[in-house]
Every structure is written in structure tokens, then in C-alpha cells.
Amino acid sequence: MEPIGLRQSLLRDDSGYRVTAQDLEYLSISRGSIDSLLSGDLPLGFSAISYEAFVDDLGQALRDDGIDPREVDVRLKGSSTAFFAGRHKTLPETRSEIINSFRQLRGRLPQVFEIREIERRFNERWPSRPRPLRRPFDVMYTVGIDRVPSDYDLQLSSDAVVAKCEKYAEQVGLVLTRETTHHDVYNYIRSDLIQATMPHVTRFASLMSDALRRDVSIAVFESCGPPDLSAEVADLSSHFQGGDWTITCPGTTDESGQP
């Protein structure tokens, strides 16, 4: 992919906080990983070996599901490619914010000792201001609010995949409307249709989640990509943007071995 246009500005959130060497050490992110991110070579959390397998296996999964990877626009979204999460995800600061974040991510209330431990971990790195306003990659896992590291959000945009899902929906007797095929707010194809029509891609996400020890989620849209919902949901809109991390999977070859 092309080097990320934002370059060094990735290491600064919109409050002006600049990432320090101490932050990287605290988050267990090597300088080499940052260099690979800024050069556009590797998202955070990947090695060259795992990223090559990720790209190759996704391409094979698409082919096994009857889709030529060249018909799919693939983008990796989130803090693995932007370092900071979106502006809708602020770094918890007060005890109440810590508890609410814990409940959201774990589905239960933290015990008192867990709250104190999380506060200790925050203060170990950021005992006072300045501290990031937005969430750096893996920070919620590092401080103990989340039980798993930051995930990988794959965005697949392909009219061919959408048509495959719509055909299946009609075959099983669904009345074909946007409400039956698309999410009400974010407009991606409903996950049950993806599971039914793209079993190899679904299995790819499951196997990679286990192998990388990070959740891999997949959202599918038409080839034009997600609609721009900035006016409705602000930073939750996942429409195509200039700094997106795009992935080119190996394409289908003909019998002569030529693409």
C-alpha cells in the first residue's frame, strides 16, 4: 500500500498530545513497529510473517467463496493503522469513566480491587496531565479494562459479495429489502448473511482471531464503500477516506498461471 499520508501526525491525537518513547514502552510497542506503521508496511500488532499470511489467507478465502479478490476493496480500520482510536473513544480518566468502560467491554461491574488496579496502572504511566485524550492502540488491554488487545476491523466493499448475499436471501424466502439485508444504522450487510454465503471468509476471521490473539471482524459493503454518515454518527462513520489502510490480496489466475 501507499505510505500513510499523515505520517508523524499519527503519533499525536487531536488534543495535541504527542506519543513519547515511554508511552511506546508502556504499551509494548517497539520503535520498529512504529516505523513500519508510518512507512505503510505493517499495521500495529503484525509481524511481516503474520501480515503476509493474513493477506494471502484472506485472498484464498475470497476465492474459495467464489469471489475474485480483484473485485473487492479491502481496508483495515481502527487504531492498528491510526495508532489512536476514533474521537468517539476517549481515554477513561475518572473512576466513573473507568467503571463504565469496563462494563461496556466486559459485560459486568469491576470489583473494587480491579478498579484500584486499573487506576494504579494508569497512574504508573500518566500520573498527571498531559495524558492522551484518545485511546492509543492496546491501552485498554494494558491497563486491564479490556480482557483482549485491540481488534482488527476489516472492511470489504464489493458488489459481487453483496449480490451473492442478496441472491441467498431470496432463495431462502426473504423479501428483498434494504432492511432485510443491511444493518439499520451502519449499512453493512447483516452478519448472518455473510456467515451463510461466505463461509471461508467467516472461517478466516475466526482462525485469524485465534492465531493473532486479537478479534478480527468483517463488515461488507457495496463497492462504493460505506455511506458517509458523518452528519449522523460523526466519527463512527466508516466511509472511504484518504488515509485508509488498503490491502491488495492476490488475485485469481487463469489456467496459464497469469493474472
Coordinates of C-alpha atoms in Angstrom, one line a residue:
M1 CA 0.0 0.0 0.0
E2 CA 1.0 3.6 -0.3
P3 CA 2.7 5.1 2.8
I4 CA 0.2 6.7 5.1
G5 CA -0.2 10.4 4.3
L6 CA -0.5 11.5 7.9
R7 CA 3.0 10.3 8.7
Q8 CA 4.2 11.6 12.1
S9 CA 0.9 13.3 12.8
L10 CA -0.4 9.7 13.6
L11 CA 1.5 10.0 16.8
R12 CA -0.4 13.0 18.0
D13 CA -4.1 13.0 19.0
D14 CA -6.5 15.9 18.4
S15 CA -5.8 17.3 21.8
G16 CA -2.2 17.9 20.8
Y17 CA -0.8 15.1 22.9
R18 CA 2.3 13.6 21.4
V19 CA 3.3 10.0 21.9
T20 CA 6.5 9.5 23.8
A21 CA 9.1 6.7 23.9
Q22 CA 7.9 6.0 27.4
D23 CA 4.3 5.5 26.1
L24 CA 5.5 3.0 23.5
E25 CA 7.4 1.1 26.1
Y26 CA 4.4 1.1 28.4
L27 CA 2.2 -0.2 25.6
S28 CA 4.8 -2.8 24.5
I29 CA 5.1 -1.3 21.0
S30 CA 8.6 -1.3 19.6
R31 CA 10.1 1.5 17.6
G32 CA 10.4 -0.9 14.7
S33 CA 6.6 -1.4 14.8
I34 CA 6.1 2.3 14.7
D35 CA 8.5 2.8 11.8
S36 CA 6.7 0.0 9.9
L37 CA 3.3 1.7 10.6
L38 CA 4.5 5.1 9.4
S39 CA 6.1 3.7 6.3
G40 CA 2.9 1.9 5.4
D41 CA 4.5 -1.5 5.6
L42 CA 2.7 -3.1 8.6
P43 CA -0.2 -2.3 10.9
L44 CA 0.5 -2.4 14.6
G45 CA 0.3 -5.9 16.1
F46 CA 1.6 -7.7 13.0
S47 CA 5.0 -9.1 12.1
A48 CA 6.0 -9.4 8.5
I49 CA 5.2 -13.1 8.7
S50 CA 1.8 -12.8 10.2
Y51 CA 0.8 -9.9 7.9
E52 CA 1.8 -11.8 4.7
A53 CA -0.3 -14.8 5.9
F54 CA -3.2 -12.5 6.8
V55 CA -3.3 -11.0 3.3
D56 CA -2.7 -14.3 1.5
D57 CA -5.2 -16.3 3.5
L58 CA -7.9 -13.6 3.0
G59 CA -7.3 -13.7 -0.7
Q60 CA -7.6 -17.5 -0.7
A61 CA -10.8 -17.4 1.4
L62 CA -12.4 -15.0 -1.0
R63 CA -11.5 -17.2 -4.0
D64 CA -12.9 -20.3 -2.1
D65 CA -16.1 -18.4 -1.7
G66 CA -16.3 -17.7 -5.4
I67 CA -15.1 -14.1 -5.3
D68 CA -12.2 -12.7 -7.2
P69 CA -10.2 -10.6 -4.7
R70 CA -9.7 -8.1 -7.5
E71 CA -13.5 -7.3 -7.2
V72 CA -13.1 -6.4 -3.5
D73 CA -11.8 -3.2 -1.9
V74 CA -10.2 -4.3 1.3
R75 CA -9.4 -1.8 4.1
L76 CA -8.2 -2.2 7.6
K77 CA -9.8 0.3 10.0
G78 CA -9.0 1.3 13.6
S79 CA -6.1 2.0 15.9
S80 CA -3.9 -0.7 14.4
T81 CA -3.4 1.7 11.4
A82 CA -4.1 5.1 13.0
F83 CA -2.4 4.5 16.4
F84 CA -5.3 6.3 18.2
A85 CA -8.9 5.1 18.2
G86 CA -11.5 7.4 16.8
R87 CA -12.6 10.6 18.6
H88 CA -15.7 8.8 19.9
K89 CA -13.4 6.7 22.1
T90 CA -11.8 8.9 24.8
L91 CA -9.3 7.5 27.3
P92 CA -11.1 7.0 30.6
E93 CA -10.0 9.4 33.3
T94 CA -12.3 9.4 36.2
R95 CA -13.3 6.4 38.3
S96 CA -16.8 6.5 36.9
E97 CA -15.5 6.5 33.3
I98 CA -13.2 3.5 34.1
I99 CA -16.2 1.6 35.5
N100 CA -18.5 2.4 32.6
S101 CA -15.8 1.4 30.1
F102 CA -15.2 -1.9 32.0
R103 CA -18.9 -2.6 32.0
Q104 CA -19.2 -2.0 28.3
L105 CA -16.2 -4.1 27.3
R106 CA -16.6 -7.0 29.8
G107 CA -20.3 -7.1 30.5
R108 CA -20.0 -6.9 34.2
L109 CA -19.1 -4.5 37.0
P110 CA -15.5 -4.5 38.1
Q111 CA -14.6 -5.5 41.6
V112 CA -13.1 -2.8 43.9
F113 CA -9.6 -4.2 43.7
E114 CA -9.9 -4.3 39.9
I115 CA -10.7 -0.6 39.8
R116 CA -7.8 0.2 42.1
E117 CA -5.5 -1.9 40.0
I118 CA -6.6 -0.1 36.8
E119 CA -6.1 3.3 38.4
R120 CA -2.6 2.2 39.5
R121 CA -1.7 1.2 36.0
F122 CA -3.0 4.5 34.6
N123 CA -1.0 6.4 37.2
E124 CA 2.1 4.3 36.6
R125 CA 2.4 5.9 33.1
W126 CA 0.2 9.1 33.3
P127 CA 0.1 10.2 37.0
S128 CA -0.9 13.7 35.8
R129 CA -1.5 15.7 32.7
P130 CA -0.7 15.7 29.9
R131 CA -2.2 12.3 29.0
P132 CA -3.8 11.2 25.8
L133 CA -7.4 12.3 25.1
R134 CA -7.9 9.4 22.7
R135 CA -7.2 5.7 23.3
P136 CA -3.8 4.5 22.0
F137 CA -3.5 1.1 20.4
D138 CA -3.8 -1.7 23.1
V139 CA -4.2 0.8 26.0
M140 CA -7.4 -0.7 27.3
Y141 CA -5.9 -4.1 27.5
T142 CA -2.7 -2.8 29.0
V143 CA -4.4 -1.1 31.9
G144 CA -6.8 -4.1 32.4
I145 CA -10.1 -2.6 31.4
D146 CA -10.5 -4.9 28.4
R147 CA -9.6 -8.6 28.5
V148 CA -8.3 -8.7 24.9
P149 CA -6.0 -6.5 22.9
S150 CA -7.2 -4.0 20.3
D151 CA -9.0 -5.7 17.4
Y152 CA -8.7 -5.7 13.6
D153 CA -11.7 -4.3 11.7
L154 CA -11.7 -5.4 8.1
Q155 CA -13.9 -3.5 5.7
L156 CA -14.7 -5.4 2.4
S157 CA -16.5 -3.4 -0.3
S158 CA -17.8 -5.5 -3.2
D159 CA -20.9 -5.5 -5.3
A160 CA -20.2 -9.2 -6.1
V161 CA -20.3 -10.2 -2.5
V162 CA -23.5 -8.1 -1.9
A163 CA -25.1 -9.7 -4.9
K164 CA -24.2 -13.2 -3.6
C165 CA -25.8 -12.3 -0.2
E166 CA -29.0 -10.9 -1.8
K167 CA -29.3 -14.0 -4.0
Y168 CA -29.1 -16.2 -1.0
A169 CA -31.7 -14.1 0.9
E170 CA -34.1 -14.5 -2.0
Q171 CA -33.5 -18.2 -2.2
V172 CA -34.4 -18.8 1.4
G173 CA -37.6 -16.8 1.0
L174 CA -36.7 -13.3 2.4
V175 CA -38.5 -10.4 0.9
L176 CA -35.5 -8.5 -0.6
T177 CA -35.5 -5.0 1.0
R178 CA -32.6 -3.0 2.4
E179 CA -33.9 -3.7 5.9
T180 CA -33.6 -7.4 5.5
T181 CA -30.0 -7.3 4.1
H182 CA -28.4 -4.3 5.7
H183 CA -27.7 -3.0 9.2
D184 CA -30.2 -0.4 10.2
V185 CA -27.6 2.3 11.1
Y186 CA -24.2 1.5 9.6
N187 CA -25.4 -0.1 6.3
Y188 CA -23.1 -3.1 6.3
I189 CA -24.5 -6.5 5.1
R190 CA -26.0 -8.3 8.1
S191 CA -23.6 -10.8 9.6
D192 CA -25.9 -13.8 9.4
L193 CA -25.9 -13.4 5.6
I194 CA -22.1 -13.2 5.5
Q195 CA -21.9 -16.3 7.6
A196 CA -24.3 -18.2 5.3
T197 CA -22.8 -17.1 1.9
M198 CA -19.1 -16.5 2.7
P199 CA -18.2 -19.5 5.0
H200 CA -14.5 -19.4 4.0
V201 CA -14.2 -15.7 4.8
T202 CA -16.0 -16.3 8.1
R203 CA -13.7 -19.1 9.0
F204 CA -10.7 -16.9 8.0
A205 CA -11.8 -14.3 10.6
S206 CA -12.2 -17.0 13.3
L207 CA -8.9 -18.6 12.6
M208 CA -7.0 -15.3 12.4
S209 CA -8.6 -14.1 15.6
D210 CA -7.2 -17.2 17.4
A211 CA -3.8 -17.1 15.7
L212 CA -3.2 -13.3 16.2
R213 CA -4.9 -13.3 19.6
R214 CA -6.9 -10.3 18.5
D215 CA -10.5 -10.3 17.3
V216 CA -10.9 -10.0 13.6
S217 CA -14.2 -8.6 12.5
I218 CA -15.5 -8.2 9.0
A219 CA -18.0 -5.7 7.6
V220 CA -19.2 -5.9 4.0
F221 CA -20.5 -3.0 1.9
E222 CA -21.2 -2.2 -1.8
S223 CA -18.2 -1.4 -4.0
C224 CA -18.7 2.3 -3.4
G225 CA -18.0 1.7 0.3
P226 CA -19.9 2.7 3.4
P227 CA -22.0 5.8 3.0
D228 CA -20.7 9.0 4.6
L229 CA -22.7 9.2 7.9
S230 CA -20.6 11.9 9.4
A231 CA -23.6 14.2 9.9
E232 CA -25.5 11.4 11.7
V233 CA -22.9 9.5 13.7
A234 CA -19.8 11.7 13.5
D235 CA -16.6 9.7 13.9
L236 CA -18.4 6.4 13.8
S237 CA -18.8 6.8 10.0
S238 CA -16.6 4.4 8.2
H239 CA -16.8 5.9 4.7
F240 CA -13.7 5.8 2.4
Q241 CA -11.1 8.4 3.5
G242 CA -7.7 9.4 2.2
G243 CA -5.7 7.9 5.0
D244 CA -7.3 4.5 4.9
W245 CA -5.0 1.4 5.0
T246 CA -5.8 -0.5 1.9
I247 CA -4.9 -4.2 1.3
T248 CA -4.4 -5.8 -2.0
C249 CA -5.0 -9.6 -1.9
P250 CA -3.5 -11.9 -4.5
G251 CA -5.9 -12.1 -7.4
T252 CA -7.4 -15.1 -9.3
T253 CA -5.1 -16.6 -12.0
D254 CA -6.2 -18.3 -15.2
E255 CA -5.1 -21.8 -16.2
S256 CA -1.8 -20.5 -17.6
G257 CA -0.9 -19.0 -14.2
Q258 CA -1.3 -15.4 -15.5
P259 CA -3.4 -12.9 -13.5

